[in-house]
Amino acid sequence: MEPANDFEAPKRRRGGARTPAGSTSLAQVAQVASVSEATVSRVLNRKYGVSASTRQAVEDALKQVGYERPLDDRLVLMLTPNLKNPIFAQQAERVENELSPYGLKSIICPVYPGTPQERDYVESLVDAGVAAIVFLSSSNTLRDADHRVLQLIESRGIPYVSINGGFPDVDSPVVSTDDWRAAELAVGHLHDLGHRRVGLAAGPVGNVPADRRVEGFLQALGRRGVAEPEAFVVRQHFNIEGGQQAASALLAHGVTGIVASSDEMALGAYRAVDRAGLRVPHDVSVVGYDDSPMLDFTAPPLTTVRQPVERIAENVGRLVTSLIGHREVSSDEILVEPELRLRGSTGPVRPADV
């Protein structure tokens, strides 16, 4: 069965080589763009030495004549913070599964977002036949990051798609989990269990998903009549230690429910609750975020808001193949609906805490 997508693979010549749909030649493109065939070739292969205006003229000519870039043996770079966090590894695997039926080969690059390391990866691989780049929760999630890597990519005409937040002031495709909805699901669940003092162990300021979850959390508390909900938000790093520190501060405020901005932070909250001489969920309910593998085997199993990695990957795969095939795509952000996974870390508030 052919993969479900609006991309039609180019026809195959004898001997295995591919020719663009409609057998459009470089000469035709060059004539329309009023440039040489060598210039068209440089644009198609993302080479240096082509001005922005000339590159745009060639890109416009490619669209006009209906030229489609072949996809076989082309590389897609996936830039991600790390693969230690299971959610990033899982998302990268799902995106790769969506791209491989089209002959696209994925290279997963663990980088520290917004640093020269990210740019070094792109610079070292861009001449190897990079067809597209996927920012998988990388520098696209940082509001104040050094975005010189984006300047490099755009100067070479390489299309890109971002996951969980886009670059500021840039019109490019973005696919994200609806973090506002995620916060509403978590708060609503705890509120339905009788919890009225609910705190958020949030990620760092300036991180797009973290900021969105804070916005959603404040809106959810506001809808439920909580005065000054900002007092129940503590910002920390997206790791176990950050979760422990944030949860300790929230416990000092007397919360009975904690919403964590990642599963790792939620496990840090477990530690803080235990060290305070309390129990999850008897004394404090905890909700995580991501739905990382193995959560059924934590003690207790962690209730969490699941990121829809499969639906995100399907959308990213469609966008990447469309961009490479020179099809128009919308730059409007696609928000994918999360879901609440109920396990054993949440329960009714104790009568004494009402």
GROMACS .gro file of C-alpha atoms in nm:
model
  354
    1MET     CA    1   0.000   0.000   0.000
    2GLU     CA    2   0.131   0.344  -0.091
    3PRO     CA    3   0.182   0.585   0.201
    4ALA     CA    4  -0.111   0.822   0.250
    5ASN     CA    5   0.015   1.164   0.142
    6ASP     CA    6  -0.050   1.426  -0.121
    7PHE     CA    7   0.304   1.370  -0.257
    8GLU     CA    8   0.323   1.171  -0.579
    9ALA     CA    9   0.661   1.002  -0.612
   10PRO     CA   10   0.854   1.086  -0.932
   11LYS     CA   11   0.856   0.824  -1.205
   12ARG     CA   12   1.151   0.586  -1.225
   13ARG     CA   13   1.370   0.554  -1.533
   14ARG     CA   14   1.533   0.228  -1.640
   15GLY     CA   15   1.838   0.162  -1.438
   16GLY     CA   16   1.683   0.294  -1.117
   17ALA     CA   17   1.738   0.669  -1.159
   18ARG     CA   18   1.451   0.907  -1.098
   19THR     CA   19   1.333   1.188  -1.314
   20PRO     CA   20   1.112   1.474  -1.194
   21ALA     CA   21   0.737   1.451  -1.250
   22GLY     CA   22   0.657   1.543  -1.609
   23SER     CA   23   1.028   1.506  -1.707
   24THR     CA   24   1.087   1.876  -1.655
   25SER     CA   25   1.447   1.957  -1.747
   26LEU     CA   26   1.691   2.195  -1.581
   27ALA     CA   27   1.702   2.384  -1.910
   28GLN     CA   28   1.331   2.463  -1.886
   29VAL     CA   29   1.370   2.589  -1.530
   30ALA     CA   30   1.678   2.792  -1.624
   31GLN     CA   31   1.494   2.953  -1.915
   32VAL     CA   32   1.199   3.059  -1.698
   33ALA     CA   33   1.428   3.195  -1.424
   34SER     CA   34   1.668   3.361  -1.674
   35VAL     CA   35   1.970   3.189  -1.516
   36SER     CA   36   2.214   2.917  -1.617
   37GLU     CA   37   2.149   2.547  -1.569
   38ALA     CA   38   2.447   2.542  -1.331
   39THR     CA   39   2.270   2.797  -1.110
   40VAL     CA   40   1.954   2.586  -1.109
   41SER     CA   41   2.162   2.287  -1.007
   42ARG     CA   42   2.322   2.483  -0.722
   43VAL     CA   43   1.979   2.585  -0.592
   44LEU     CA   44   1.847   2.229  -0.616
   45ASN     CA   45   2.147   2.098  -0.424
   46ARG     CA   46   2.139   2.375  -0.159
   47LYS     CA   47   2.488   2.498  -0.247
   48TYR     CA   48   2.657   2.821  -0.145
   49GLY     CA   49   2.722   3.101  -0.393
   50VAL     CA   50   2.365   3.189  -0.493
   51SER     CA   51   2.215   3.521  -0.391
   52ALA     CA   52   1.882   3.529  -0.210
   53SER     CA   53   1.707   3.700  -0.503
   54THR     CA   54   1.844   3.450  -0.757
   55ARG     CA   55   1.755   3.158  -0.534
   56GLN     CA   56   1.400   3.288  -0.503
   57ALA     CA   57   1.374   3.334  -0.881
   58VAL     CA   58   1.477   2.972  -0.933
   59GLU     CA   59   1.239   2.850  -0.663
   60ASP     CA   60   0.956   3.041  -0.831
   61ALA     CA   61   1.049   2.890  -1.168
   62LEU     CA   62   1.051   2.541  -1.018
   63LYS     CA   63   0.695   2.593  -0.900
   64GLN     CA   64   0.589   2.744  -1.233
   65VAL     CA   65   0.711   2.452  -1.443
   66GLY     CA   66   0.600   2.189  -1.192
   67TYR     CA   67   0.944   2.052  -1.109
   68GLU     CA   68   0.949   1.813  -0.813
   69ARG     CA   69   1.271   1.730  -0.635
   70PRO     CA   70   1.338   1.355  -0.619
   71LEU     CA   71   1.332   1.219  -0.263
   72ASP     CA   72   1.548   0.906  -0.288
   73ASP     CA   73   1.858   0.903  -0.068
   74ARG     CA   74   1.798   1.253   0.066
   75LEU     CA   75   1.873   1.339   0.424
   76VAL     CA   76   1.644   1.490   0.685
   77LEU     CA   77   1.819   1.628   0.994
   78MET     CA   78   1.631   1.605   1.322
   79LEU     CA   79   1.773   1.842   1.584
   80THR     CA   80   1.670   1.748   1.936
   81PRO     CA   81   1.793   1.839   2.288
   82ASN     CA   82   1.885   1.483   2.383
   83LEU     CA   83   1.783   1.121   2.352
   84LYS     CA   84   1.804   1.044   2.724
   85ASN     CA   85   1.452   1.176   2.766
   86PRO     CA   86   1.233   0.897   2.626
   87ILE     CA   87   0.979   1.137   2.478
   88PHE     CA   88   1.237   1.285   2.238
   89ALA     CA   89   1.359   0.941   2.129
   90GLN     CA   90   1.001   0.826   2.079
   91GLN     CA   91   0.909   1.135   1.875
   92ALA     CA   92   1.221   1.105   1.657
   93GLU     CA   93   1.143   0.739   1.588
   94ARG     CA   94   0.784   0.818   1.489
   95VAL     CA   95   0.891   1.096   1.251
   96GLU     CA   96   1.152   0.868   1.095
   97ASN     CA   97   0.883   0.603   1.039
   98GLU     CA   98   0.672   0.860   0.853
   99LEU     CA   99   0.960   0.969   0.627
  100SER     CA  100   1.125   0.637   0.542
  101PRO     CA  101   0.854   0.517   0.295
  102TYR     CA  102   0.955   0.810   0.074
  103GLY     CA  103   1.321   0.713   0.061
  104LEU     CA  104   1.421   0.985   0.304
  105LYS     CA  105   1.701   0.903   0.546
  106SER     CA  106   1.690   1.061   0.892
  107ILE     CA  107   1.992   1.174   1.090
  108ILE     CA  108   1.914   1.243   1.456
  109CYS     CA  109   2.139   1.511   1.601
  110PRO     CA  110   2.133   1.552   1.982
  111VAL     CA  111   2.230   1.916   2.040
  112TYR     CA  112   2.216   2.171   2.316
  113PRO     CA  113   1.961   2.414   2.169
  114GLY     CA  114   2.073   2.763   2.076
  115THR     CA  115   2.446   2.685   2.098
  116PRO     CA  116   2.723   2.664   1.835
  117GLN     CA  117   2.689   2.283   1.856
  118GLU     CA  118   2.354   2.303   1.676
  119ARG     CA  119   2.499   2.519   1.399
  120ASP     CA  120   2.806   2.292   1.372
  121TYR     CA  121   2.584   1.990   1.306
  122VAL     CA  122   2.401   2.171   1.028
  123GLU     CA  123   2.717   2.316   0.871
  124SER     CA  124   2.892   1.978   0.868
  125LEU     CA  125   2.599   1.795   0.707
  126VAL     CA  126   2.432   2.050   0.483
  127ASP     CA  127   2.644   1.960   0.178
  128ALA     CA  128   2.568   1.589   0.217
  129GLY     CA  129   2.230   1.627   0.049
  130VAL     CA  130   2.007   1.770   0.320
  131ALA     CA  131   1.650   1.787   0.191
  132ALA     CA  132   1.489   1.929   0.506
  133ILE     CA  133   1.542   1.991   0.877
  134VAL     CA  134   1.310   1.912   1.168
  135PHE     CA  135   1.357   2.112   1.487
  136LEU     CA  136   1.234   1.861   1.742
  137SER     CA  137   1.194   2.078   2.053
  138SER     CA  138   1.534   2.231   1.985
  139SER     CA  139   1.623   2.603   1.952
  140ASN     CA  140   1.273   2.666   1.815
  141THR     CA  141   1.148   2.630   2.174
  142LEU     CA  142   1.376   2.904   2.311
  143ARG     CA  143   1.250   3.260   2.281
  144ASP     CA  144   1.589   3.427   2.333
  145ALA     CA  145   1.820   3.174   2.167
  146ASP     CA  146   2.090   3.256   1.914
  147HIS     CA  147   1.909   3.173   1.590
  148ARG     CA  148   2.207   3.199   1.354
  149VAL     CA  149   2.147   2.837   1.256
  150LEU     CA  150   1.816   2.953   1.107
  151GLN     CA  151   1.996   3.218   0.902
  152LEU     CA  152   2.227   2.948   0.763
  153ILE     CA  153   1.937   2.722   0.671
  154GLU     CA  154   1.740   2.998   0.501
  155SER     CA  155   2.045   3.120   0.309
  156ARG     CA  156   2.069   2.771   0.157
  157GLY     CA  157   1.697   2.744   0.083
  158ILE     CA  158   1.651   2.436   0.302
  159PRO     CA  159   1.290   2.385   0.417
  160TYR     CA  160   1.228   2.315   0.784
  161VAL     CA  161   0.948   2.218   1.021
  162SER     CA  162   0.935   2.283   1.396
  163ILE     CA  163   0.782   2.070   1.670
  164ASN     CA  164   0.642   2.228   1.989
  165GLY     CA  165   0.696   2.593   1.910
  166GLY     CA  166   0.813   2.799   1.616
  167PHE     CA  167   1.078   3.064   1.568
  168PRO     CA  168   0.971   3.422   1.643
  169ASP     CA  169   0.873   3.641   1.347
  170VAL     CA  170   0.917   3.353   1.099
  171ASP     CA  171   0.644   3.203   0.882
  172SER     CA  172   0.726   2.832   0.873
  173PRO     CA  173   0.527   2.517   0.949
  174VAL     CA  174   0.491   2.424   1.318
  175VAL     CA  175   0.327   2.121   1.477
  176SER     CA  176   0.272   2.135   1.853
  177THR     CA  177   0.089   1.968   2.134
  178ASP     CA  178  -0.188   2.197   2.257
  179ASP     CA  179  -0.022   2.289   2.587
  180TRP     CA  180  -0.309   2.514   2.695
  181ARG     CA  181  -0.546   2.220   2.661
  182ALA     CA  182  -0.298   1.995   2.843
  183ALA     CA  183  -0.301   2.226   3.144
  184GLU     CA  184  -0.680   2.235   3.144
  185LEU     CA  185  -0.698   1.854   3.142
  186ALA     CA  186  -0.460   1.824   3.438
  187VAL     CA  187  -0.619   2.099   3.647
  188GLY     CA  188  -0.970   1.985   3.565
  189HIS     CA  189  -0.891   1.630   3.672
  190LEU     CA  190  -0.753   1.740   4.009
  191HIS     CA  191  -1.037   1.986   4.060
  192ASP     CA  192  -1.291   1.708   3.995
  193LEU     CA  193  -1.117   1.506   4.269
  194GLY     CA  194  -1.179   1.789   4.514
  195HIS     CA  195  -0.837   1.955   4.510
  196ARG     CA  196  -0.857   2.332   4.552
  197ARG     CA  197  -0.491   2.410   4.621
  198VAL     CA  198  -0.317   2.296   4.304
  199GLY     CA  199   0.037   2.400   4.211
  200LEU     CA  200   0.240   2.387   3.890
  201ALA     CA  201   0.601   2.267   3.875
  202ALA     CA  202   0.679   2.458   3.556
  203GLY     CA  203   0.973   2.458   3.317
  204PRO     CA  204   1.211   2.753   3.278
  205VAL     CA  205   1.108   3.101   3.168
  206GLY     CA  206   1.160   3.161   2.795
  207ASN     CA  207   1.091   2.801   2.697
  208VAL     CA  208   0.790   2.809   2.464
  209PRO     CA  209   0.616   2.487   2.581
  210ALA     CA  210   0.682   2.576   2.947
  211ASP     CA  211   0.542   2.928   2.904
  212ARG     CA  212   0.234   2.793   2.728
  213ARG     CA  213   0.168   2.540   3.006
  214VAL     CA  214   0.193   2.820   3.261
  215GLU     CA  215  -0.056   3.028   3.060
  216GLY     CA  216  -0.293   2.731   3.038
  217PHE     CA  217  -0.256   2.657   3.408
  218LEU     CA  218  -0.332   3.015   3.510
  219GLN     CA  219  -0.632   3.025   3.278
  220ALA     CA  220  -0.761   2.694   3.419
  221LEU     CA  221  -0.733   2.815   3.778
  222GLY     CA  222  -0.889   3.148   3.685
  223ARG     CA  223  -1.189   2.974   3.532
  224ARG     CA  224  -1.235   2.798   3.864
  225GLY     CA  225  -1.229   3.115   4.067
  226VAL     CA  226  -0.881   3.086   4.218
  227ALA     CA  227  -0.751   3.426   4.323
  228GLU     CA  228  -0.388   3.517   4.245
  229PRO     CA  229  -0.307   3.183   4.077
  230GLU     CA  230   0.049   3.301   4.001
  231ALA     CA  231   0.140   3.217   4.363
  232PHE     CA  232   0.098   2.849   4.276
  233VAL     CA  233   0.354   2.845   3.992
  234VAL     CA  234   0.722   2.759   4.053
  235ARG     CA  235   0.966   2.767   3.757
  236GLN     CA  236   1.252   2.518   3.745
  237HIS     CA  237   1.447   2.299   3.502
  238PHE     CA  238   1.288   2.012   3.311
  239ASN     CA  239   1.451   1.736   3.516
  240ILE     CA  240   1.408   1.534   3.836
  241GLU     CA  241   1.604   1.781   4.047
  242GLY     CA  242   1.404   2.073   3.912
  243GLY     CA  243   1.081   1.890   3.986
  244GLN     CA  244   1.192   1.813   4.339
  245GLN     CA  245   1.283   2.176   4.409
  246ALA     CA  246   0.960   2.310   4.260
  247ALA     CA  247   0.745   2.055   4.445
  248SER     CA  248   0.916   2.133   4.776
  249ALA     CA  249   0.828   2.500   4.734
  250LEU     CA  250   0.469   2.414   4.641
  251LEU     CA  251   0.430   2.182   4.941
  252ALA     CA  252   0.535   2.473   5.161
  253HIS     CA  253   0.229   2.655   5.018
  254GLY     CA  254   0.007   2.369   5.132
  255VAL     CA  255  -0.089   2.231   4.791
  256THR     CA  256  -0.267   1.897   4.774
  257GLY     CA  257  -0.220   1.854   4.401
  258ILE     CA  258   0.083   1.912   4.178
  259VAL     CA  259   0.084   1.944   3.800
  260ALA     CA  260   0.433   1.886   3.659
  261SER     CA  261   0.553   2.015   3.320
  262SER     CA  262   0.729   1.687   3.242
  263ASP     CA  263   0.729   1.330   3.365
  264GLU     CA  264   1.082   1.376   3.497
  265MET     CA  265   0.966   1.674   3.704
  266ALA     CA  266   0.676   1.462   3.830
  267LEU     CA  267   0.917   1.195   3.951
  268GLY     CA  268   1.111   1.470   4.126
  269ALA     CA  269   0.782   1.569   4.291
  270TYR     CA  270   0.748   1.210   4.415
  271ARG     CA  271   1.083   1.249   4.588
  272ALA     CA  272   0.985   1.582   4.744
  273VAL     CA  273   0.658   1.439   4.876
  274ASP     CA  274   0.837   1.139   5.024
  275ARG     CA  275   1.102   1.354   5.193
  276ALA     CA  276   0.827   1.570   5.341
  277GLY     CA  277   0.691   1.259   5.514
  278LEU     CA  278   0.388   1.245   5.286
  279ARG     CA  279   0.253   0.993   5.037
  280VAL     CA  280   0.137   1.000   4.674
  281PRO     CA  281  -0.161   1.004   4.622
  282HIS     CA  282  -0.289   0.972   4.982
  283ASP     CA  283  -0.161   1.316   5.081
  284VAL     CA  284  -0.063   1.477   4.751
  285SER     CA  285  -0.179   1.394   4.397
  286VAL     CA  286   0.070   1.434   4.112
  287VAL     CA  287   0.008   1.468   3.736
  288GLY     CA  288   0.294   1.444   3.486
  289TYR     CA  289   0.330   1.548   3.124
  290ASP     CA  290   0.454   1.350   2.818
  291ASP     CA  291   0.352   0.988   2.895
  292SER     CA  292   0.703   0.849   2.878
  293PRO     CA  293   0.741   0.469   2.856
  294MET     CA  294   0.759   0.270   3.181
  295LEU     CA  295   0.525   0.499   3.377
  296ASP     CA  296   0.306   0.201   3.457
  297PHE     CA  297   0.598   0.069   3.662
  298THR     CA  298   0.664   0.372   3.883
  299ALA     CA  299   0.543   0.360   4.242
  300PRO     CA  300   0.266   0.460   4.218
  301PRO     CA  301   0.205   0.454   3.840
  302LEU     CA  302   0.202   0.813   3.718
  303THR     CA  303  -0.110   0.985   3.591
  304THR     CA  304   0.006   1.204   3.304
  305VAL     CA  305  -0.103   1.414   3.007
  306ARG     CA  306   0.008   1.230   2.697
  307GLN     CA  307   0.174   1.410   2.408
  308PRO     CA  308   0.022   1.269   2.085
  309VAL     CA  309   0.354   1.173   1.925
  310GLU     CA  310   0.194   0.966   1.649
  311ARG     CA  311  -0.034   1.246   1.530
  312ILE     CA  312   0.250   1.497   1.552
  313ALA     CA  313   0.471   1.268   1.341
  314GLU     CA  314   0.199   1.221   1.080
  315ASN     CA  315   0.164   1.595   1.037
  316VAL     CA  316   0.541   1.651   1.030
  317GLY     CA  317   0.584   1.377   0.769
  318ARG     CA  318   0.317   1.532   0.548
  319LEU     CA  319   0.469   1.879   0.579
  320VAL     CA  320   0.828   1.766   0.514
  321THR     CA  321   0.743   1.566   0.202
  322SER     CA  322   0.523   1.848   0.073
  323LEU     CA  323   0.798   2.106   0.122
  324ILE     CA  324   1.059   1.888  -0.046
  325GLY     CA  325   0.818   1.821  -0.331
  326HIS     CA  326   0.773   2.196  -0.367
  327ARG     CA  327   0.407   2.195  -0.265
  328GLU     CA  328   0.248   2.485  -0.083
  329VAL     CA  329   0.187   2.434   0.289
  330SER     CA  330   0.027   2.656   0.551
  331SER     CA  331   0.246   2.833   0.806
  332ASP     CA  332  -0.039   2.830   1.059
  333GLU     CA  333   0.060   2.631   1.367
  334ILE     CA  334  -0.107   2.291   1.394
  335LEU     CA  335  -0.214   2.219   1.752
  336VAL     CA  336  -0.266   1.851   1.826
  337GLU     CA  337  -0.498   1.743   2.107
  338PRO     CA  338  -0.333   1.576   2.411
  339GLU     CA  339  -0.508   1.321   2.632
  340LEU     CA  340  -0.512   1.242   3.002
  341ARG     CA  341  -0.379   0.899   3.102
  342LEU     CA  342  -0.518   0.801   3.442
  343ARG     CA  343  -0.300   0.586   3.665
  344GLY     CA  344  -0.240   0.564   4.039
  345SER     CA  345  -0.076   0.897   4.133
  346THR     CA  346  -0.400   1.094   4.168
  347GLY     CA  347  -0.686   1.047   4.410
  348PRO     CA  348  -0.958   1.235   4.601
  349VAL     CA  349  -0.848   1.509   4.837
  350ARG     CA  350  -0.846   1.406   5.203
  351PRO     CA  351  -1.148   1.538   5.398
  352ALA     CA  352  -0.914   1.720   5.636
  353ASP     CA  353  -0.769   1.919   5.344
  354VAL     CA  354  -1.103   2.040   5.209
   0.00000   0.00000   0.00000
